[in-house]
CSV table of C-alpha atoms and ligand atoms in Angstrom, one decimal:
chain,number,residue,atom,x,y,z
A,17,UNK,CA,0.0,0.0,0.0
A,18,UNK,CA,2.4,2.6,0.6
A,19,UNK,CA,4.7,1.7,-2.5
A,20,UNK,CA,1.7,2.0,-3.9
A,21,UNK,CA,0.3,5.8,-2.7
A,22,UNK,CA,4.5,6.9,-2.7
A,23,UNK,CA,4.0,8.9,-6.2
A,24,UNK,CA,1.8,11.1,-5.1
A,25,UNK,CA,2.3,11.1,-1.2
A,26,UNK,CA,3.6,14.5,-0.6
A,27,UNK,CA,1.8,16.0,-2.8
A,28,UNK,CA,-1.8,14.4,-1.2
A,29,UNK,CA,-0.1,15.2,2.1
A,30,UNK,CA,0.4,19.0,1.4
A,31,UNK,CA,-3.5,19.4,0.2
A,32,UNK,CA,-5.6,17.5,2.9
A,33,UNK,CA,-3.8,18.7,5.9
A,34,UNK,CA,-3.1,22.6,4.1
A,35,UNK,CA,0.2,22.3,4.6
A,36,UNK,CA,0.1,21.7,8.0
A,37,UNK,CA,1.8,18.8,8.1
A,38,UNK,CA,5.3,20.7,7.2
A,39,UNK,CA,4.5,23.0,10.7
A,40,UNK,CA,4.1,20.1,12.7
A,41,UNK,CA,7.2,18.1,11.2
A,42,UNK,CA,9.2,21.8,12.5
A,43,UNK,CA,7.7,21.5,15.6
A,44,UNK,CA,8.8,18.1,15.9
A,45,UNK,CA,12.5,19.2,14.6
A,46,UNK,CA,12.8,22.1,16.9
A,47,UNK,CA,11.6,19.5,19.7
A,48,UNK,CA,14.1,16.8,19.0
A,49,UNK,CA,16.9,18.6,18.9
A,50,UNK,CA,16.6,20.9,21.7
A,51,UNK,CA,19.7,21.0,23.5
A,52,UNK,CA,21.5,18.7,21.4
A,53,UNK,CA,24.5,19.7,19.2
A,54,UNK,CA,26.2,17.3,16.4
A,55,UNK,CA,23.8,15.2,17.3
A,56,UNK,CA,23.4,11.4,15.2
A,57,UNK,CA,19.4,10.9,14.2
A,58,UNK,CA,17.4,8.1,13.4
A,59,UNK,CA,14.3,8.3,11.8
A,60,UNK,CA,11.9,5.0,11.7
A,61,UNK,CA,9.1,4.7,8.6
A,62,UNK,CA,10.9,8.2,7.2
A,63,UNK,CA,8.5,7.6,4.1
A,64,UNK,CA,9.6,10.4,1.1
A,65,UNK,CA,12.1,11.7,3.9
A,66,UNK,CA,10.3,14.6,4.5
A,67,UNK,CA,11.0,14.7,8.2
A,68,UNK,CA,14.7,13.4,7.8
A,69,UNK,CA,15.3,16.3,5.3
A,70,UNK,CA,14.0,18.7,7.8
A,71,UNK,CA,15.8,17.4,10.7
A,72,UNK,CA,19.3,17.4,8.6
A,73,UNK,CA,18.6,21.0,7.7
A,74,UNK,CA,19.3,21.6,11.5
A,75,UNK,CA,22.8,22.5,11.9
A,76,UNK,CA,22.4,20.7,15.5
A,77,UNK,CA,22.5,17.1,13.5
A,78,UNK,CA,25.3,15.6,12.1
A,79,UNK,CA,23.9,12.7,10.8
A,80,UNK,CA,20.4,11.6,10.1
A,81,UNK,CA,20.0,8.3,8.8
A,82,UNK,CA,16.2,7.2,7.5
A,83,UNK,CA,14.5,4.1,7.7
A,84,UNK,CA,11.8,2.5,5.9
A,85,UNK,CA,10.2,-0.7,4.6
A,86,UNK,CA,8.7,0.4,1.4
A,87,UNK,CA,11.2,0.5,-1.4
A,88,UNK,CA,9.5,3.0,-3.2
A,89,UNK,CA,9.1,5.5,-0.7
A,90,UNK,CA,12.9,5.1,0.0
A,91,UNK,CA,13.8,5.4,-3.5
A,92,UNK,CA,12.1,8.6,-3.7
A,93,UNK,CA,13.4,10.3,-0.2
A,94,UNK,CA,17.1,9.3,-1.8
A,95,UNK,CA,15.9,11.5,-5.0
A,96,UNK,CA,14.9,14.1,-2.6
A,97,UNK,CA,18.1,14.4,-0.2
A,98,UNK,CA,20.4,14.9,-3.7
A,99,UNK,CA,24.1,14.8,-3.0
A,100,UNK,CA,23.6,15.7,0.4
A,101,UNK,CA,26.5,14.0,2.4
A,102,UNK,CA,25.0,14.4,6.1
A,103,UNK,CA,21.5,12.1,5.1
A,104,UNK,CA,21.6,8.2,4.5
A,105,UNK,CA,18.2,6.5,3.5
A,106,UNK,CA,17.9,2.4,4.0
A,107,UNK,CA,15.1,0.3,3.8
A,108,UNK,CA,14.2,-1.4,7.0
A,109,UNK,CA,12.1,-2.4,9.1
A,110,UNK,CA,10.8,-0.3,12.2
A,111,UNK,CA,10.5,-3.4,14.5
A,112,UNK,CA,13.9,-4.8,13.7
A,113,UNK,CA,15.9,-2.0,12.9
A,114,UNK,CA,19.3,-2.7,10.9
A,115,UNK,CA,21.5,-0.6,13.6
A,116,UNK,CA,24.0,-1.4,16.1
A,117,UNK,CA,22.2,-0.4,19.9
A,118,UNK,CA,23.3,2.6,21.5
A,119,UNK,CA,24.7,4.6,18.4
A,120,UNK,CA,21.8,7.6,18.3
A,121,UNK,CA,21.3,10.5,20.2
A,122,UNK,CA,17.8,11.2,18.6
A,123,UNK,CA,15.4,8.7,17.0
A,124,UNK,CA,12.1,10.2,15.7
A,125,UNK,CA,9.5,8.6,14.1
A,126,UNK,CA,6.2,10.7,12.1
A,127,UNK,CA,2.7,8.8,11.6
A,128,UNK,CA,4.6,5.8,11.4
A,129,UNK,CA,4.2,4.1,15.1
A,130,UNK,CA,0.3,4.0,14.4
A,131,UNK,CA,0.9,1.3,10.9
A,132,UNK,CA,3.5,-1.0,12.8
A,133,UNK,CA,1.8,-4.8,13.8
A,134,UNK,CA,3.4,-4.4,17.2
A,135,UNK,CA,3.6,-0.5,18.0
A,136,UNK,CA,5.1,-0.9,21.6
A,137,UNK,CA,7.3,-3.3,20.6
A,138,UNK,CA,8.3,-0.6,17.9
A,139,UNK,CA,8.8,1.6,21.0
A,140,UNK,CA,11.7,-0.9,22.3
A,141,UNK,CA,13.2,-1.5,18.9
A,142,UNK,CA,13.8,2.8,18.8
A,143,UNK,CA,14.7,3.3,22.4
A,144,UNK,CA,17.4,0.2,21.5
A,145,UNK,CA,19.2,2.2,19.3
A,146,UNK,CA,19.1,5.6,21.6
A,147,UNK,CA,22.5,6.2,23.9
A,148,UNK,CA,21.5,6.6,27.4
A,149,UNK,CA,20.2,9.9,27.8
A,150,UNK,CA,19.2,10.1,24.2
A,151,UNK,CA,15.5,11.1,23.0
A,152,UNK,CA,12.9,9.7,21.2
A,153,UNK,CA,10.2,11.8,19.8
A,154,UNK,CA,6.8,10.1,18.6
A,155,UNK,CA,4.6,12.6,16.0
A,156,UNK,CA,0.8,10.7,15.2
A,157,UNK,CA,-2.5,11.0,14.4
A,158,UNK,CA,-4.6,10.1,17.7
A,159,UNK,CA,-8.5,10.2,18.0
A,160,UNK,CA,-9.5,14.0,18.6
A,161,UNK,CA,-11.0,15.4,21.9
A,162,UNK,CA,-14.4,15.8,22.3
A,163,UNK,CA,-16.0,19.0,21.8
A,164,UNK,CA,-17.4,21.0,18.5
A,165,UNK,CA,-13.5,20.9,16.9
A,166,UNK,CA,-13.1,17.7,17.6
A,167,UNK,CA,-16.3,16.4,15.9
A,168,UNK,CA,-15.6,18.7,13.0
A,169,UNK,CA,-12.2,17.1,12.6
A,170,UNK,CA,-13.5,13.8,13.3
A,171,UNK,CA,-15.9,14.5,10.0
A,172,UNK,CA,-13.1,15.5,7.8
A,173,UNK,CA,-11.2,12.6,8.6
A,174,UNK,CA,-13.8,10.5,8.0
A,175,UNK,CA,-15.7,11.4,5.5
A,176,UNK,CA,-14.1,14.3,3.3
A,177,UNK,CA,-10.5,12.9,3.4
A,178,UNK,CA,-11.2,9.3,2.4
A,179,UNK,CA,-12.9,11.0,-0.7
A,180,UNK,CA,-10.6,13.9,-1.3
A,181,UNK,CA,-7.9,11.4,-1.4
A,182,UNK,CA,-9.3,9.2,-4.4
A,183,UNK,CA,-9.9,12.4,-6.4
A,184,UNK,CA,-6.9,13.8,-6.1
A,185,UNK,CA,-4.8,10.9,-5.7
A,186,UNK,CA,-6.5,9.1,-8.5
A,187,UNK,CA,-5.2,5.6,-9.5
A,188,UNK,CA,-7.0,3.0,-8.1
A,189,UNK,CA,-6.8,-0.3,-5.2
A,190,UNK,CA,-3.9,0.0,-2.9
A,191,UNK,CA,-3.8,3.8,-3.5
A,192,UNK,CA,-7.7,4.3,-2.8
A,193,UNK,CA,-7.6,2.4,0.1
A,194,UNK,CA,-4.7,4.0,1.8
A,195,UNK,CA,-6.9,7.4,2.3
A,196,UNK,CA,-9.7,5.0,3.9
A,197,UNK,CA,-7.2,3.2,5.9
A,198,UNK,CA,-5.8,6.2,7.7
A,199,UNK,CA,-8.9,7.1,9.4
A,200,UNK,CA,-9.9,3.8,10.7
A,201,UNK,CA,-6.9,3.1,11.7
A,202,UNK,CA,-6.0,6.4,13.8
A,203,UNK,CA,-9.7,5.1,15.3
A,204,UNK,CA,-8.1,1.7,15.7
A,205,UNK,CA,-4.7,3.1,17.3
A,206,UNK,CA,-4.0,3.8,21.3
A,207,UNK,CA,-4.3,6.7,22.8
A,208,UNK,CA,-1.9,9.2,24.1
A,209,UNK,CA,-1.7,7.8,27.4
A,210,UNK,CA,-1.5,3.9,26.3
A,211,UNK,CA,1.6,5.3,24.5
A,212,UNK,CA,3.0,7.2,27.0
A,213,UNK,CA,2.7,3.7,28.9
A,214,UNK,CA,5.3,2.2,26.4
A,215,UNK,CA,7.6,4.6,26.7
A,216,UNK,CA,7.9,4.2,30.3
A,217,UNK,CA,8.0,0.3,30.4
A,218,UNK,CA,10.3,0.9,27.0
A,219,UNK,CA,12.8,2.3,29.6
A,220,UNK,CA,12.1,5.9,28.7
A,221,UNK,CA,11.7,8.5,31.5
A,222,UNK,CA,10.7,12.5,31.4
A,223,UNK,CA,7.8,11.6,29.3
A,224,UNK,CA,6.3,14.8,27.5
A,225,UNK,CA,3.9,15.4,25.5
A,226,UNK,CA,2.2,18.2,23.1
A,227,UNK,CA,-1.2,17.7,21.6
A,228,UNK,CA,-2.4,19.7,18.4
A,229,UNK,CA,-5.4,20.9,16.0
A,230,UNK,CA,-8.4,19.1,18.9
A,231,UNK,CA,-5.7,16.7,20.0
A,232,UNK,CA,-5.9,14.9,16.8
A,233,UNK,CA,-2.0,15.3,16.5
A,234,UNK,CA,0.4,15.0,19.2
A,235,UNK,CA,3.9,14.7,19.6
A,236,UNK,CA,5.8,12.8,23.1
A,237,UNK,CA,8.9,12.4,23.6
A,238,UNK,CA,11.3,10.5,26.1
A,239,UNK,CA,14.3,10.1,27.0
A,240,UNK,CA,16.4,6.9,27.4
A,241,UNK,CA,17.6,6.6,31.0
A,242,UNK,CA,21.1,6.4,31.9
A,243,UNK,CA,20.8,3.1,33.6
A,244,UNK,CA,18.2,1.2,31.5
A,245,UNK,CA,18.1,-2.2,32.0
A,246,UNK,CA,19.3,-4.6,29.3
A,247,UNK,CA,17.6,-7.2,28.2
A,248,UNK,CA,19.7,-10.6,27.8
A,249,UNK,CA,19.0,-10.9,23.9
A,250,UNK,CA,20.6,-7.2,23.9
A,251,UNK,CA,23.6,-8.1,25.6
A,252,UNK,CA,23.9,-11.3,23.5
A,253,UNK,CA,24.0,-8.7,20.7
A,254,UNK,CA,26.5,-6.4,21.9
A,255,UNK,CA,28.8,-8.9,22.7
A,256,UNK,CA,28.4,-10.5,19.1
A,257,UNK,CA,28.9,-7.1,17.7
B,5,SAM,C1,2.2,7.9,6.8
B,5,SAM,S1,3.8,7.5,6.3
B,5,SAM,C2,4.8,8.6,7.1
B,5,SAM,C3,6.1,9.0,6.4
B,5,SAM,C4,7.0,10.0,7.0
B,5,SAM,N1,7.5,9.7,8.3
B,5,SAM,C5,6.3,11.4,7.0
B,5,SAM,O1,6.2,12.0,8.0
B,5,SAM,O2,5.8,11.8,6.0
B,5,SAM,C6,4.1,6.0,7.1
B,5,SAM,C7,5.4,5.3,6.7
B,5,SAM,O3,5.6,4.2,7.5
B,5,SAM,C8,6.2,3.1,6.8
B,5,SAM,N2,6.1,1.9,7.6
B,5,SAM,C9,4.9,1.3,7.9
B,5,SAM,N3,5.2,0.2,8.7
B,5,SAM,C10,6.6,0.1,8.7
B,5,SAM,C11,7.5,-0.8,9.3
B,5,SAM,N4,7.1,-1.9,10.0
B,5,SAM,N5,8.8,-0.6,9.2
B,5,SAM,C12,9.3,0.5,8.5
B,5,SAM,N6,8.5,1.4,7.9
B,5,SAM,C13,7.1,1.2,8.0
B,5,SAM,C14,5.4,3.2,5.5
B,5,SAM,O4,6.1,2.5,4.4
B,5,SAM,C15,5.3,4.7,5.3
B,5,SAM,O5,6.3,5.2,4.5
């Protein structure tokens, strides 16, 4: 499905959230690196890379490297980044990351947690690779609050986007369905404090976290404690690598 929708992705994600969708990948930016300097990202599901590209714009990274499982969408974030020398794109999978543990300062990760099969066990897999002391940041779609925005948002989503998407997106199957998809499954996903739950027994600590536009967005973020408990299968790992 998203090879499928990854021609026209940032194009369909520009017009049905009016551009708002590059403010909130800033915020996220601005939050991820706060206090950091030459720091060495990660950035799980990176799709097109648009939140990679905007994180290695930052003169406080060094290094951002993007992951993703969909060929397609990695193909076209690589056309994206050009020749520049501080982003590395590979495809990947968020719950089995190919990194070595420990080697990122920041991982982030942008409407990605809500697709994976096991979305706290996504949460271990991107604390793994954070140093101790080292951030992650989590930007999704949740269920809005209650209340007249919330219902008005809850009807776009629902009923306009799923439409909007087929018209302008066009093509047909995998591509239809994705616009249908991402409402039920923001309706399907946790909520913010189910999530905030993971991080914690992930190991993470300082849990914060920022809701947007009738709660429908929100970012959290964590950070990795300095004495996080290793799991055997991790120290197998380290002492293999
Ligand atoms: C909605 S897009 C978000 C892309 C990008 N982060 C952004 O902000 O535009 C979700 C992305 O998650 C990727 N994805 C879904 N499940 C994944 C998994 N298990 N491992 C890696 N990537 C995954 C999809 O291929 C897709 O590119």
């Amino acid at each position: 499905m998203f090879d499928a929708i990854a021609p026209r992705y940032d194009l369909l994600n520009r017009l049905l959230s009016a551009g708002s969708d590059v403010r909130w990948r800033r915020r996220a930016v601005a939050r991820a690196l706060d206090g950091q300097s030459r720091a060495v990202v990660a950035d799980a599901c990176c799709g097109t890379g648009d939140l990679t590209l905007e994180l290695a714009r930052d003169p406080r990274a060094l290094r951002v490297v993007g992951f993703d499982f969909a060929a397609e969408m990695v193909r076209r974030a690589v056309r994206k980044a050009g020749r520049d020398a501080r982003t590395r794109f590979a495809v990947g999978d968020a719950l089995r990351l190919p990194a070595q543990s420990e080697r990122f300062d920041v991982v982030t990760v942008a409407f990605g947690l809500r697709n994976l099969v096991d979305p706290a066990a996504g949460i271990r897999e991107m604390s793994r690779l954070l140093r101790p002391g080292g951030r992650l940041l989590v930007l999704e779609f949740f269920a809005p609050k209650s209340g007249a925005g919330g219902a008005l948002f809850r009807a776009y989503f629902r009923h306009l986007l799923p439409r909007l998407g087929r018209w302008i997106g066009g093509g047909s199957g995998e591509a239809i369905d994705a616009y249908r998809y991402l409402p039920e499954s923001v309706e399907a996903f946790a909520s913010v404090d189910e999530v905030t739950r993971w991080f914690t027994a992930a190991g993470l600590e300082s849990v914060a976290t920022e809701r947007m536009l009738f709660g429908s967005v929100a970012m959290l973020t964590g950070v990795r404690q300095a004495s996080a408990a290793r799991t055997p299968a991790r120290e197998l790992e380290r002492c293999v690598a």
